[in-house]
Amino acid sequence: MGRANFGDVFTRELAARGATVVVYLDAIIDNSYGRYHQLLLEDSSIGPVVGRWPGGPRANKWGMLTDFRPGSVLQAKFGPVLELIARENPHVSGIFLDDLGTRSWFPGVDFEAMPEMEKADYRAGAIELVRTARRVADRYGLALFVNGTWSADDGGGYPDPGMHGCALVDGGVIEHHGVDEIPFFAEYAASPQWGAGTPRGIGYMWTINDADPATRAAYVAAGIPAFATSQVDRDTVDAPWSTIRDFGLPRRGCPGEPGRRLDAGGW
């Protein structure tokens, strides 16, 4: 779901009927719309205001790049905010972390021109965020998804930077790419590193294609996604394509499948 509709009656009913409902969170851009983004990014009960990446680059029209380097304010606040999401929303079964990858493709960030130390900080910060999210996800029985690239030797996968994929997440997103890129993304999505460090041990890929249903169909035919969407614009999202089967994702809001907390650990 989005930044603000995770608690709607409709969302809760979806969960009760067996859907895996996920909450959207973007720690990489300083757009504080939505309660959990306000708590994370602004001066709040969780901690002080989050700083910007050195040099203050504008990522895109939605905001500036946050300072998510290891040891930053954002890193300290991230775990408590995820814990709050899990506690306040027992019907929610997962977290969707937007823009989280080991390199930037933002139009306002010249990643290639970054000093090597800064590139290393970007990668290390992304890994630290996903490690924190994995701890919370395991504690509450949540799924974890990222929309950001974890490409071999280009930012790098995790833990092996020479392989595609992130072992700590249940799946990734391939957003707004054409048919000509299917050969690359077929290899990217099939990497055994996706999900290798999760309870399910498998990666679920979601493709989001620009407008053309034929592009969606081509990605589906190539066997890349578990879920696929053709997106006319960002305000109009079609229902995703998926085979009708149980993918083994958690369903905390479904009767008989309650949420869980495995320990009382803090941060």
Short mmCIF file of C-alpha atoms in Angstrom, two decimals:
data_model
loop_
_atom_site.label_atom_id
_atom_site.label_comp_id
_atom_site.label_asym_id
_atom_site.label_seq_id
_atom_site.Cartn_x
_atom_site.Cartn_y
_atom_site.Cartn_z
CA MET A 1 0.00 0.00 0.00
CA GLY A 2 1.02 3.65 -0.04
CA ARG A 3 2.33 6.18 2.47
CA ALA A 4 -1.00 6.82 4.18
CA ASN A 5 -3.63 4.18 3.33
CA PHE A 6 -2.15 1.23 5.22
CA GLY A 7 -4.77 1.51 7.96
CA ASP A 8 -7.86 1.89 5.76
CA VAL A 9 -10.84 -0.41 6.26
CA PHE A 10 -10.36 -1.68 2.70
CA THR A 11 -6.73 -2.57 3.44
CA ARG A 12 -7.66 -4.43 6.60
CA GLU A 13 -10.35 -6.34 4.74
CA LEU A 14 -7.82 -7.36 2.07
CA ALA A 15 -5.57 -8.70 4.81
CA ALA A 16 -8.43 -10.57 6.46
CA ARG A 17 -9.18 -12.26 3.14
CA GLY A 18 -5.63 -13.56 2.84
CA ALA A 19 -3.74 -10.79 1.02
CA THR A 20 -0.15 -9.98 1.92
CA VAL A 21 -0.43 -6.24 2.70
CA VAL A 22 2.81 -4.25 2.68
CA VAL A 23 3.60 -0.73 3.91
CA TYR A 24 5.60 1.64 1.70
CA LEU A 25 8.63 3.40 3.20
CA ASP A 26 11.33 5.45 1.44
CA ALA A 27 14.33 6.29 3.62
CA ILE A 28 16.46 7.51 0.69
CA ILE A 29 14.54 10.67 -0.32
CA ASP A 30 13.61 13.34 2.23
CA ASN A 31 9.92 13.43 1.28
CA SER A 32 8.17 13.35 4.66
CA TYR A 33 4.59 12.90 3.44
CA GLY A 34 2.92 10.19 5.55
CA ARG A 35 3.08 9.52 9.30
CA TYR A 36 5.98 7.08 9.30
CA HIS A 37 8.00 9.23 6.93
CA GLN A 38 7.45 12.19 9.24
CA LEU A 39 8.62 10.17 12.24
CA LEU A 40 11.64 8.91 10.34
CA LEU A 41 12.77 12.07 8.56
CA GLU A 42 11.63 14.98 10.74
CA ASP A 43 12.41 15.92 14.31
CA SER A 44 10.07 13.54 16.13
CA SER A 45 9.61 11.32 19.17
CA ILE A 46 11.95 8.83 17.45
CA GLY A 47 14.87 11.24 17.15
CA PRO A 48 16.25 14.43 15.53
CA VAL A 49 15.79 15.56 11.95
CA VAL A 50 17.61 13.48 9.34
CA GLY A 51 20.42 15.19 7.44
CA ARG A 52 21.09 15.25 3.73
CA TRP A 53 23.77 13.44 1.79
CA PRO A 54 27.05 15.43 1.61
CA GLY A 55 26.71 18.16 -0.99
CA GLY A 56 22.92 18.11 -0.72
CA PRO A 57 22.08 16.56 -4.12
CA ARG A 58 18.48 16.65 -5.27
CA ALA A 59 17.53 13.08 -6.14
CA ASN A 60 14.48 13.93 -8.22
CA LYS A 61 11.42 16.18 -8.15
CA TRP A 62 10.17 14.45 -4.98
CA GLY A 63 13.11 15.29 -2.75
CA MET A 64 16.77 15.43 -1.75
CA LEU A 65 19.03 12.48 -1.07
CA THR A 66 19.13 11.68 2.65
CA ASP A 67 22.28 10.95 4.61
CA PHE A 68 21.86 7.21 5.15
CA ARG A 69 25.54 6.44 5.69
CA PRO A 70 26.35 4.00 8.52
CA GLY A 71 26.29 5.85 11.84
CA SER A 72 23.89 8.53 10.58
CA VAL A 73 20.78 9.78 12.36
CA LEU A 74 18.63 8.02 9.78
CA GLN A 75 20.26 4.67 10.50
CA ALA A 76 19.58 5.13 14.23
CA LYS A 77 15.89 5.95 13.64
CA PHE A 78 15.18 3.36 10.98
CA GLY A 79 14.80 0.31 13.23
CA PRO A 80 12.46 1.98 15.75
CA VAL A 81 10.21 3.27 12.95
CA LEU A 82 9.98 -0.20 11.39
CA GLU A 83 9.19 -1.64 14.83
CA LEU A 84 6.41 0.91 15.23
CA ILE A 85 4.96 0.00 11.84
CA ALA A 86 4.88 -3.67 12.78
CA ARG A 87 3.33 -3.05 16.21
CA GLU A 88 0.69 -0.56 15.08
CA ASN A 89 -0.42 -2.57 12.05
CA PRO A 90 -1.00 -6.22 12.96
CA HIS A 91 -2.76 -6.72 9.62
CA VAL A 92 0.37 -5.70 7.68
CA SER A 93 2.56 -8.56 6.48
CA GLY A 94 5.47 -6.78 4.82
CA ILE A 95 7.56 -3.68 4.19
CA PHE A 96 8.26 -2.20 0.75
CA LEU A 97 11.46 -0.13 0.82
CA ASP A 98 11.53 2.18 -2.18
CA ASP A 99 14.73 3.45 -3.83
CA LEU A 100 16.91 1.15 -1.70
CA GLY A 101 19.83 -0.28 -3.66
CA THR A 102 23.61 -0.25 -3.68
CA ARG A 103 23.93 2.49 -6.30
CA SER A 104 21.88 5.50 -7.36
CA TRP A 105 19.99 5.90 -10.62
CA PHE A 106 18.39 9.19 -9.55
CA PRO A 107 18.47 11.81 -12.32
CA GLY A 108 19.89 14.41 -9.92
CA VAL A 109 22.70 12.22 -8.56
CA ASP A 110 25.77 11.66 -10.73
CA PHE A 111 26.76 8.35 -9.20
CA GLU A 112 29.55 7.73 -11.70
CA ALA A 113 31.22 10.99 -10.67
CA MET A 114 31.12 10.17 -6.94
CA PRO A 115 34.49 9.55 -5.27
CA GLU A 116 35.09 5.87 -4.62
CA MET A 117 34.79 6.39 -0.84
CA GLU A 118 31.39 8.00 -1.32
CA LYS A 119 30.25 5.11 -3.52
CA ALA A 120 31.40 2.72 -0.79
CA ASP A 121 29.42 4.72 1.79
CA TYR A 122 26.33 4.51 -0.43
CA ARG A 123 26.64 0.74 -0.68
CA ALA A 124 27.41 0.31 3.03
CA GLY A 125 24.45 2.49 4.02
CA ALA A 126 22.05 0.52 1.82
CA ILE A 127 23.28 -2.77 3.27
CA GLU A 128 22.92 -1.49 6.83
CA LEU A 129 19.33 -0.38 6.18
CA VAL A 130 18.37 -3.75 4.75
CA ARG A 131 20.08 -5.59 7.62
CA THR A 132 18.01 -3.58 10.10
CA ALA A 133 14.84 -4.20 8.12
CA ARG A 134 15.58 -7.94 7.99
CA ARG A 135 15.92 -8.09 11.79
CA VAL A 136 12.53 -6.42 12.23
CA ALA A 137 10.97 -8.55 9.49
CA ASP A 138 12.15 -11.76 11.13
CA ARG A 139 11.01 -10.62 14.56
CA TYR A 140 7.46 -10.02 13.36
CA GLY A 141 7.21 -12.56 10.57
CA LEU A 142 7.13 -9.95 7.78
CA ALA A 143 8.13 -10.08 4.14
CA LEU A 144 10.64 -7.52 2.89
CA PHE A 145 10.84 -6.02 -0.60
CA VAL A 146 13.20 -3.46 -2.14
CA ASN A 147 12.83 -1.24 -5.19
CA GLY A 148 16.42 -0.45 -6.05
CA THR A 149 19.17 -2.20 -7.98
CA TRP A 150 21.52 -4.82 -6.53
CA SER A 151 23.42 -5.50 -9.72
CA ALA A 152 26.62 -7.52 -9.98
CA ASP A 153 29.69 -5.28 -10.18
CA ASP A 154 27.56 -2.12 -10.50
CA GLY A 155 26.89 -1.19 -6.90
CA GLY A 156 26.99 -4.92 -6.30
CA GLY A 157 24.72 -7.54 -4.85
CA TYR A 158 24.82 -8.68 -1.23
CA PRO A 159 26.68 -10.43 0.28
CA ASP A 160 28.58 -11.25 -2.93
CA PRO A 161 28.99 -8.01 -4.90
CA GLY A 162 29.85 -10.06 -7.98
CA MET A 163 26.36 -11.58 -8.03
CA HIS A 164 22.99 -9.99 -8.69
CA GLY A 165 20.48 -9.79 -5.87
CA CYS A 166 20.22 -9.16 -2.15
CA ALA A 167 20.08 -12.20 0.12
CA LEU A 168 18.24 -10.36 2.90
CA VAL A 169 15.05 -9.49 1.02
CA ASP A 170 12.11 -11.52 -0.23
CA GLY A 171 12.05 -9.79 -3.56
CA GLY A 172 12.87 -6.84 -5.75
CA VAL A 173 11.33 -4.61 -8.39
CA ILE A 174 12.15 -4.05 -12.06
CA GLU A 175 10.61 -0.67 -12.82
CA HIS A 176 10.06 1.00 -16.20
CA HIS A 177 12.36 -1.05 -18.41
CA GLY A 178 11.73 -2.07 -21.99
CA VAL A 179 11.58 -5.32 -23.90
CA ASP A 180 15.16 -4.84 -25.09
CA GLU A 181 16.36 -5.20 -21.48
CA ILE A 182 14.69 -8.57 -20.88
CA PRO A 183 17.93 -10.59 -21.40
CA PHE A 184 19.67 -8.67 -18.60
CA PHE A 185 16.74 -8.75 -16.19
CA ALA A 186 16.04 -12.44 -16.80
CA GLU A 187 19.53 -13.12 -15.45
CA TYR A 188 19.13 -10.49 -12.72
CA ALA A 189 15.85 -11.93 -11.43
CA ALA A 190 17.07 -15.52 -11.56
CA SER A 191 20.10 -14.96 -9.33
CA PRO A 192 20.08 -17.44 -6.41
CA GLN A 193 21.34 -14.66 -4.14
CA TRP A 194 17.84 -13.14 -3.97
CA GLY A 195 16.18 -14.24 -0.73
CA ALA A 196 18.94 -16.67 0.22
CA GLY A 197 19.09 -15.26 3.77
CA THR A 198 15.33 -15.11 4.38
CA PRO A 199 12.97 -17.63 5.98
CA ARG A 200 11.50 -18.38 2.56
CA GLY A 201 14.79 -18.60 0.70
CA ILE A 202 13.37 -17.42 -2.62
CA GLY A 203 13.14 -14.08 -4.42
CA TYR A 204 9.81 -12.71 -5.69
CA MET A 205 10.23 -10.25 -8.56
CA TRP A 206 7.69 -7.57 -9.45
CA THR A 207 7.88 -5.77 -12.79
CA ILE A 208 6.31 -2.35 -13.36
CA ASN A 209 6.21 -1.39 -17.04
CA ASP A 210 5.31 1.90 -18.70
CA ALA A 211 1.75 1.77 -20.02
CA ASP A 212 2.12 -0.90 -22.71
CA PRO A 213 0.50 -4.22 -21.74
CA ALA A 214 2.62 -5.89 -24.45
CA THR A 215 5.76 -5.07 -22.48
CA ARG A 216 4.22 -6.60 -19.39
CA ALA A 217 3.27 -9.69 -21.37
CA ALA A 218 6.82 -10.02 -22.72
CA TYR A 219 8.30 -9.94 -19.20
CA VAL A 220 5.72 -12.49 -18.04
CA ALA A 221 6.49 -14.76 -21.01
CA ALA A 222 10.18 -14.57 -20.14
CA GLY A 223 9.39 -15.98 -16.68
CA ILE A 224 10.81 -12.97 -14.83
CA PRO A 225 8.06 -11.75 -12.47
CA ALA A 226 5.83 -13.24 -9.85
CA PHE A 227 3.79 -10.05 -10.21
CA ALA A 228 3.63 -7.58 -13.12
CA THR A 229 1.92 -4.23 -13.63
CA SER A 230 1.47 -1.88 -16.58
CA GLN A 231 1.52 1.66 -15.21
CA VAL A 232 -0.10 4.40 -17.27
CA ASP A 233 1.01 7.04 -14.78
CA ARG A 234 2.00 7.16 -11.12
CA ASP A 235 -1.50 8.13 -10.03
CA THR A 236 -3.25 5.32 -11.93
CA VAL A 237 -2.01 1.84 -11.13
CA ASP A 238 -3.57 -1.20 -12.72
CA ALA A 239 -4.10 -4.38 -10.74
CA PRO A 240 -1.01 -6.58 -11.01
CA TRP A 241 -0.86 -9.72 -13.08
CA SER A 242 -0.05 -12.87 -11.12
CA THR A 243 -0.69 -16.54 -11.37
CA ILE A 244 -3.37 -17.54 -8.87
CA ARG A 245 -1.41 -19.52 -6.35
CA ASP A 246 0.03 -19.24 -2.86
CA PHE A 247 3.52 -17.79 -3.06
CA GLY A 248 4.23 -18.59 0.57
CA LEU A 249 4.27 -14.97 1.72
CA PRO A 250 3.13 -14.10 5.26
CA ARG A 251 -0.49 -13.05 5.91
CA ARG A 252 -0.62 -11.56 9.40
CA GLY A 253 -4.11 -10.13 9.07
CA CYS A 254 -5.68 -13.39 7.98
CA PRO A 255 -7.63 -15.29 10.67
CA GLY A 256 -5.60 -18.20 11.97
CA GLU A 257 -2.28 -16.60 10.96
CA PRO A 258 -1.54 -14.08 13.73
CA GLY A 259 1.49 -11.86 13.86
CA ARG A 260 4.42 -12.83 16.01
CA ARG A 261 7.26 -11.25 17.87
CA LEU A 262 10.17 -13.55 18.47
CA ASP A 263 12.01 -11.58 21.10
CA ALA A 264 11.91 -8.44 23.18
CA GLY A 265 15.11 -7.01 21.79
CA GLY A 266 15.52 -3.27 21.45
CA TRP A 267 17.71 -0.94 19.48
#
